[in-house]
Short mmCIF file of N, CA and C in Angstrom, two decimals:
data_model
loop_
_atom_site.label_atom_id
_atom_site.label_comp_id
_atom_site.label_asym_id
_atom_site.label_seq_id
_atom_site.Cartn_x
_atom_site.Cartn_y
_atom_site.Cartn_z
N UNK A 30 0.85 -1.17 0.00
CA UNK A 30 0.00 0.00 0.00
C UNK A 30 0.89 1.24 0.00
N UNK A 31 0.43 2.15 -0.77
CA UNK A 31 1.27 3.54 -0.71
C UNK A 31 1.29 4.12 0.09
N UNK A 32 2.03 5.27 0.91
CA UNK A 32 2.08 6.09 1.82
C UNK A 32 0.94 6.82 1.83
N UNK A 33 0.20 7.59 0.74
CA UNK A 33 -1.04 8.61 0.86
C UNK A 33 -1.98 7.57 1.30
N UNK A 34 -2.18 5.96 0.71
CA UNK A 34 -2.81 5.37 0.94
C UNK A 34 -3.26 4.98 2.65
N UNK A 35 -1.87 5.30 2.98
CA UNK A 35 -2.04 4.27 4.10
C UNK A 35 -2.14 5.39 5.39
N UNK A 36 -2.19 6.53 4.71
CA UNK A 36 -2.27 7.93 5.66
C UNK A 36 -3.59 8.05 5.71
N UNK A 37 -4.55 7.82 4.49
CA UNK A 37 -5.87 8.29 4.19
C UNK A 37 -6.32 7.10 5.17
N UNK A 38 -5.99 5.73 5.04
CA UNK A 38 -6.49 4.49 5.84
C UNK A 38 -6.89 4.33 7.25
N UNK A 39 -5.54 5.11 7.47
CA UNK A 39 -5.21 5.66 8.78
C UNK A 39 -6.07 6.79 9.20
N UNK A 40 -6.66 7.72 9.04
CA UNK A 40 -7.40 8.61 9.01
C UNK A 40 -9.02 8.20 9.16
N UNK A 41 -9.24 7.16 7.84
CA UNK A 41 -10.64 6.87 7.81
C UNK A 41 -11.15 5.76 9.15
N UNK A 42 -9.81 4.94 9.27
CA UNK A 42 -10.16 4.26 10.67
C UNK A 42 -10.39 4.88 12.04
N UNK A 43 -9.75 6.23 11.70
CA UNK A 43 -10.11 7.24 12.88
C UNK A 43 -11.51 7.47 12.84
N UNK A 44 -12.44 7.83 11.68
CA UNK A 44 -13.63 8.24 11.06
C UNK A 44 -14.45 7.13 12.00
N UNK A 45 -13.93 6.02 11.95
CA UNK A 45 -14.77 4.85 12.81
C UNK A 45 -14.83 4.35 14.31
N UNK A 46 -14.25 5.17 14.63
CA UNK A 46 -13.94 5.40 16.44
C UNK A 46 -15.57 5.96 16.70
N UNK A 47 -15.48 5.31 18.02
CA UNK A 47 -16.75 6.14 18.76
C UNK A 47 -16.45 7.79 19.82
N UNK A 48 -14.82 7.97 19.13
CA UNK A 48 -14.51 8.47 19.97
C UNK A 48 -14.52 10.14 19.20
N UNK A 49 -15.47 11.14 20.07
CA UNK A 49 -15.92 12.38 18.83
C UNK A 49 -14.37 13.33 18.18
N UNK A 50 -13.70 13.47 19.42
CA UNK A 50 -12.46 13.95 19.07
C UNK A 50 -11.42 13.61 17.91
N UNK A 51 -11.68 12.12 17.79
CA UNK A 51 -10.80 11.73 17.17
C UNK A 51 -11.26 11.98 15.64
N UNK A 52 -12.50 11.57 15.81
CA UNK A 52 -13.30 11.70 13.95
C UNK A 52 -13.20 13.42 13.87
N UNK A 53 -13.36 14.49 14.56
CA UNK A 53 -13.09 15.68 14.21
C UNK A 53 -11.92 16.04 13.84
N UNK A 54 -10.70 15.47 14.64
CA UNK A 54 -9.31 15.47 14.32
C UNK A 54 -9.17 14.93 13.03
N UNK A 55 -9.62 13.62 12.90
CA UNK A 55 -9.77 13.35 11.35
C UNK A 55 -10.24 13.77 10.29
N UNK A 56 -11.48 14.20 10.29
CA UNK A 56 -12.17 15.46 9.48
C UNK A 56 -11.61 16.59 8.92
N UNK A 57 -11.09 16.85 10.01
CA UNK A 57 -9.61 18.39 10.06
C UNK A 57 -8.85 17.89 8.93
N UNK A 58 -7.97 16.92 9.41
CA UNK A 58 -7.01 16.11 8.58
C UNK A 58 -7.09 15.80 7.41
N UNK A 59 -8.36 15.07 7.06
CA UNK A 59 -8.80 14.35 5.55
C UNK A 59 -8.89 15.50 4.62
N UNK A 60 -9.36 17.13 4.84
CA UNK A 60 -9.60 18.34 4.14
C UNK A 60 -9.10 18.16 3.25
N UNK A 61 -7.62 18.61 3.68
CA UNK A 61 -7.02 19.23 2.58
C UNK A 61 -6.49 18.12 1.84
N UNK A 62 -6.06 16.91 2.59
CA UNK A 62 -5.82 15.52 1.49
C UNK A 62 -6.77 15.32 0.29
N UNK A 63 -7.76 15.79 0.95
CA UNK A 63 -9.07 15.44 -0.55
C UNK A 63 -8.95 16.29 -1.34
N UNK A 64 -8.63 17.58 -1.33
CA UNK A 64 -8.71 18.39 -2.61
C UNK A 64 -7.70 18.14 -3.32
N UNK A 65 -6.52 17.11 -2.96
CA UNK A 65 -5.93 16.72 -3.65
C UNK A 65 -6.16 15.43 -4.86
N UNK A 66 -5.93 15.92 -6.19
CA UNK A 66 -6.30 14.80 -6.51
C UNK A 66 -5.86 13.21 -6.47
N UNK A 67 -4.47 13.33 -6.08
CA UNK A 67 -3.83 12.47 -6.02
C UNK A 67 -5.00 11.47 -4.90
N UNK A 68 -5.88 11.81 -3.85
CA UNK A 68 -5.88 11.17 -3.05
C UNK A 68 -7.06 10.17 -3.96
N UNK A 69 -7.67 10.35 -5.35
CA UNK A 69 -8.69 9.36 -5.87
C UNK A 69 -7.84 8.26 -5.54
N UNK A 70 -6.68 8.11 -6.21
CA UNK A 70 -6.19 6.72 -6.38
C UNK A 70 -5.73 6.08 -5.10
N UNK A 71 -5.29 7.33 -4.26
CA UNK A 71 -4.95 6.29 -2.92
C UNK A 71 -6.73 5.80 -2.41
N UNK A 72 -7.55 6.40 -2.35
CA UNK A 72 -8.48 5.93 -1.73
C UNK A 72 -9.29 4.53 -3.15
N UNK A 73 -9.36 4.59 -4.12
CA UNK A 73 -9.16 3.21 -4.86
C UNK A 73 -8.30 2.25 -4.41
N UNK A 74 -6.68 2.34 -4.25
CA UNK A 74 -6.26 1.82 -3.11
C UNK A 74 -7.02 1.05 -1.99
N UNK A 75 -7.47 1.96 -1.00
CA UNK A 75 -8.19 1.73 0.60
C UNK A 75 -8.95 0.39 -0.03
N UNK A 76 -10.04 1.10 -1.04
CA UNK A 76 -10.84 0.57 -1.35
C UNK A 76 -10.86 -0.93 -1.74
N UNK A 77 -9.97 -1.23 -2.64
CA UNK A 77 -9.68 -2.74 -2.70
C UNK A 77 -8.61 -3.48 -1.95
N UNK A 78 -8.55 -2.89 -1.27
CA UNK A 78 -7.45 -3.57 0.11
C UNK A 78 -7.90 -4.48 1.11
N UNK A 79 -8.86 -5.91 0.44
CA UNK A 79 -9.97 -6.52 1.48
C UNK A 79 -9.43 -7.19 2.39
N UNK A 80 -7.78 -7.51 2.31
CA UNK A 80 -7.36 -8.70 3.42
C UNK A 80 -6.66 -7.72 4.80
N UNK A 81 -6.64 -6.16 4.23
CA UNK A 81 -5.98 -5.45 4.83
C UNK A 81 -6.82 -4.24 5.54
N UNK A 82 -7.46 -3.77 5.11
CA UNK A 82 -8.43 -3.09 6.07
C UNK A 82 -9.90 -3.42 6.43
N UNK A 83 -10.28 -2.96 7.33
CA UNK A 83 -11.36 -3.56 7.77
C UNK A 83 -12.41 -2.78 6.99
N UNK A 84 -13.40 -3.57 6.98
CA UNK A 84 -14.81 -3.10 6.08
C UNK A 84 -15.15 -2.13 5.80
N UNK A 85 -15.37 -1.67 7.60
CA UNK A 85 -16.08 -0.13 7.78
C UNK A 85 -15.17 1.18 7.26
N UNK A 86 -13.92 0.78 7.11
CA UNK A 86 -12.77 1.25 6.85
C UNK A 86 -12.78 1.63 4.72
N UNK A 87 -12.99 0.55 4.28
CA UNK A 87 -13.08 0.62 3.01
C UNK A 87 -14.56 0.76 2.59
N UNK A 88 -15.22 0.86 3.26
CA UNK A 88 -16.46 1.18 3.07
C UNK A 88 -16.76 2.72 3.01
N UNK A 89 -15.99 3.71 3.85
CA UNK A 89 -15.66 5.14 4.16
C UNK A 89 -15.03 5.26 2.87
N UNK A 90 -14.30 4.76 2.38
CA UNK A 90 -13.23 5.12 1.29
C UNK A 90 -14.09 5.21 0.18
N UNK A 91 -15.04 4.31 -0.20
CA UNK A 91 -15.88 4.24 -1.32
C UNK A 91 -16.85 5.39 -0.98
N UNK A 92 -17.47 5.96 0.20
CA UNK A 92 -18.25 6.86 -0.07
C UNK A 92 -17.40 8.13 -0.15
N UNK A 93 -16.33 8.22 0.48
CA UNK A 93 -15.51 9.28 0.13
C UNK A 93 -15.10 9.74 -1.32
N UNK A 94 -15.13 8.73 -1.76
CA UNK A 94 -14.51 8.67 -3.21
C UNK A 94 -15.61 8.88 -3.88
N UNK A 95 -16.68 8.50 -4.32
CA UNK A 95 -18.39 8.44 -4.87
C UNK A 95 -18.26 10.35 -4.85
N UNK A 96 -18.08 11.05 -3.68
CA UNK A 96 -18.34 12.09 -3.32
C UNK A 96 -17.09 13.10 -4.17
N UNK A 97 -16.09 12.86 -4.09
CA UNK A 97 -14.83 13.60 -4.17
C UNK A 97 -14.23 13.13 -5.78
N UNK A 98 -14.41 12.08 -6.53
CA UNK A 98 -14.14 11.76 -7.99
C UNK A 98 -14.67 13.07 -9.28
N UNK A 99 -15.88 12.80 -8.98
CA UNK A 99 -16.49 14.78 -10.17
C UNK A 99 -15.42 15.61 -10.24
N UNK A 100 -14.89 15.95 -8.71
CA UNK A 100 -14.22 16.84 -9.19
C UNK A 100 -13.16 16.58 -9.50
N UNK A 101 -12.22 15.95 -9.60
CA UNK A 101 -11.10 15.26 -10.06
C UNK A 101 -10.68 14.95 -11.20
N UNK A 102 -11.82 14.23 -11.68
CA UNK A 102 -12.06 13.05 -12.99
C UNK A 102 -11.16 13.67 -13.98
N UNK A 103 -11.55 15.03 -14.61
CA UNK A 103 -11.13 15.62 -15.50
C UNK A 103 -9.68 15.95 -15.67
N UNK A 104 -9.03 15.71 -14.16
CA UNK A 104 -7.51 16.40 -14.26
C UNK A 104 -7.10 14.90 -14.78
N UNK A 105 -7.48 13.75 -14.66
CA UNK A 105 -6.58 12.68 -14.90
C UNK A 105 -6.60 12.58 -16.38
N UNK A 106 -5.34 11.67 -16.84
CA UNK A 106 -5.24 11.62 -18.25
C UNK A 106 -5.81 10.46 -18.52
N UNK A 107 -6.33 9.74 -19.84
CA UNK A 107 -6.61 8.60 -20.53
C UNK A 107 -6.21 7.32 -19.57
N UNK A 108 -5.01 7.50 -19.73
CA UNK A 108 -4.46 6.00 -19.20
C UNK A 108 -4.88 5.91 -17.04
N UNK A 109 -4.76 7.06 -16.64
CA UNK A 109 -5.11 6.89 -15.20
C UNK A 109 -6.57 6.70 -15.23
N UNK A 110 -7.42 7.23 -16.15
CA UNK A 110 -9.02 7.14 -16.32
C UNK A 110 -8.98 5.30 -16.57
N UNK A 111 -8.15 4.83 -17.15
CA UNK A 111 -8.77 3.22 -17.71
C UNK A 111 -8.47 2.66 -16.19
N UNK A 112 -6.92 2.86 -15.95
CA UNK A 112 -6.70 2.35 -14.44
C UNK A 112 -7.81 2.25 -13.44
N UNK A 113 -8.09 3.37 -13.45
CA UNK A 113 -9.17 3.43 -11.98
C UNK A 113 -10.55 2.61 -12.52
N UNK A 114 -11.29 2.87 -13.63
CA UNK A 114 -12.27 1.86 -14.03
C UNK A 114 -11.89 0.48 -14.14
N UNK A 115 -10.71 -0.30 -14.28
CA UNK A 115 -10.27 -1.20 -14.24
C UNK A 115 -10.60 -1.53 -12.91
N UNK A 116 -10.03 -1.19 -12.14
CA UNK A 116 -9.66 -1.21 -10.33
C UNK A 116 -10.94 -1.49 -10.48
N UNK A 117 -11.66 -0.57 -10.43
CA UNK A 117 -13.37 -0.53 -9.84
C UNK A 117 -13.90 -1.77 -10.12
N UNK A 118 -14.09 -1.94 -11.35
CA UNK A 118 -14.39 -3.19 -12.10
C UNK A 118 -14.16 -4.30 -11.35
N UNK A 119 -12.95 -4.50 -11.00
CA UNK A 119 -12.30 -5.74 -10.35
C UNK A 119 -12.77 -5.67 -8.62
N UNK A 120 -13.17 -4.43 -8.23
CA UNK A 120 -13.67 -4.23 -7.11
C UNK A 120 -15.07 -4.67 -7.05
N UNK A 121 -16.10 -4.59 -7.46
CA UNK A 121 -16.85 -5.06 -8.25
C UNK A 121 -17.72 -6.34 -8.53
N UNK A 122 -16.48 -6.97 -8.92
CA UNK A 122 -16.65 -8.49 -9.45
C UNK A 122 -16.06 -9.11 -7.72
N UNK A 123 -15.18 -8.84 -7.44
CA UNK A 123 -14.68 -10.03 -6.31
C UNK A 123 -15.29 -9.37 -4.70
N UNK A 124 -15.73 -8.37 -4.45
CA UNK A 124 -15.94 -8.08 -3.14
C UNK A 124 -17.05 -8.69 -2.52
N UNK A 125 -16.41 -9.50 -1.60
CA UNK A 125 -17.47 -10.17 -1.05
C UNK A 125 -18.78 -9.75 -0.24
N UNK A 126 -18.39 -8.74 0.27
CA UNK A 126 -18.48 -7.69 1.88
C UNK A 126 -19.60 -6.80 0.88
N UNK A 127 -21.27 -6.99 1.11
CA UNK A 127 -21.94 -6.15 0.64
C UNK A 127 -22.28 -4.57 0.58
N UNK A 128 -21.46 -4.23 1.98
CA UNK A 128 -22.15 -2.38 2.29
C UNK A 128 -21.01 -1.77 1.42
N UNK A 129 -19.37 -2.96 1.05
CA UNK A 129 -18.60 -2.02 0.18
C UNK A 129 -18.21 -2.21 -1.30
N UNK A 130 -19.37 -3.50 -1.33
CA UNK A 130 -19.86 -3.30 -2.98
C UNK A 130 -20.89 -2.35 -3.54
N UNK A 131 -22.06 -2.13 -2.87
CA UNK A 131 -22.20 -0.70 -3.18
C UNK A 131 -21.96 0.54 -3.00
N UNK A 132 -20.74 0.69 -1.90
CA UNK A 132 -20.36 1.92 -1.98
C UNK A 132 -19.54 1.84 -3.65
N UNK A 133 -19.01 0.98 -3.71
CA UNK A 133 -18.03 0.65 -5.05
C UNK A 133 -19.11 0.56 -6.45
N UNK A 134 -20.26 0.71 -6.12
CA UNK A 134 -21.30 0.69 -6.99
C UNK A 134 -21.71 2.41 -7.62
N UNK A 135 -21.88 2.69 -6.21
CA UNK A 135 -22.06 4.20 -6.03
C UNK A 135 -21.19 4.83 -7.09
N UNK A 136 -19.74 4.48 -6.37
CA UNK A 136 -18.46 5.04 -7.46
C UNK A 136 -18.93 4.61 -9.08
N UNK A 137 -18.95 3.50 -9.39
CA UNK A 137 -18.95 3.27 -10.53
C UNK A 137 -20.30 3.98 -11.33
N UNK A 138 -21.24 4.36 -10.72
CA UNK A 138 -22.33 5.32 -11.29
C UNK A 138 -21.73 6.61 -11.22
N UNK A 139 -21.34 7.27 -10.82
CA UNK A 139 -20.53 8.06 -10.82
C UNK A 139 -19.67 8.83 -11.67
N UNK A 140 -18.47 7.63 -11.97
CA UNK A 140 -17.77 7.24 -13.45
C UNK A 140 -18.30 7.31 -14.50
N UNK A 141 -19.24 6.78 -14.25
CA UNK A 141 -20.44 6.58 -15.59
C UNK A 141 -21.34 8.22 -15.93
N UNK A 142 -21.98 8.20 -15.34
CA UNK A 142 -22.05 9.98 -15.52
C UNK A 142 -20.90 10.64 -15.63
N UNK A 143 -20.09 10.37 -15.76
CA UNK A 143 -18.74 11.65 -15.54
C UNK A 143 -18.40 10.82 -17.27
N UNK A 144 -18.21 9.66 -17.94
CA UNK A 144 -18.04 9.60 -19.03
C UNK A 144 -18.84 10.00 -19.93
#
């Protein structure tokens, strides 16, 4: 897993604490990572990482991403656009774990309006 990846991972597992401080601290945190675009692909990343993060964890990542891709989409070139529909695709077909196949559903409607 990449470093942005595993920062954003790290972050969204904060998102899943019952603990309020910590998800605000995280909130704070995730800001400005998201207007980055770089962070689509780390959170595609999160997203198909099933032996490695926990559900609720990649489940955050897919709605994060559903939400934060529009604006992005356009800066990527051809070949990062096939990548990430690839990913998805394959996210898709093998995820066992239902609440983060449709967040991964979500995304892929998404994609689809944005093509």
């Amino acid at each position: 897993m990449s470093e942005d990846a595993a920062r954003i991972a790290a972050l969204l597992s904060a998102l899943t604490q019952p603990d309020t401080t910590a998800i605000r601290n995280a909130e704070v945190a995730l800001k400005p990572i998201l207007k980055d675009a770089r962070s689509v692909p780390a959170l595609v990343e999160v997203l198909k990482a099933r032996g490695n993060q926990p559900d609720a964890v990649r489940h955050v990542a897919a709605i994060l991403l559903r939400k934060r891709i529009a604006g992005h989409w356009a800066k990527f070139d051809i070949s990062t656009k096939t990548a990430l529909k690839t990913e998805l695709l394959a996210v898709l077909a093998n995820e066992p774990e239902r609440t983060v196949r449709n967040g991964a559903v979500g995304v892929a409607a998404t994609v689809c309006k944005l093509e």
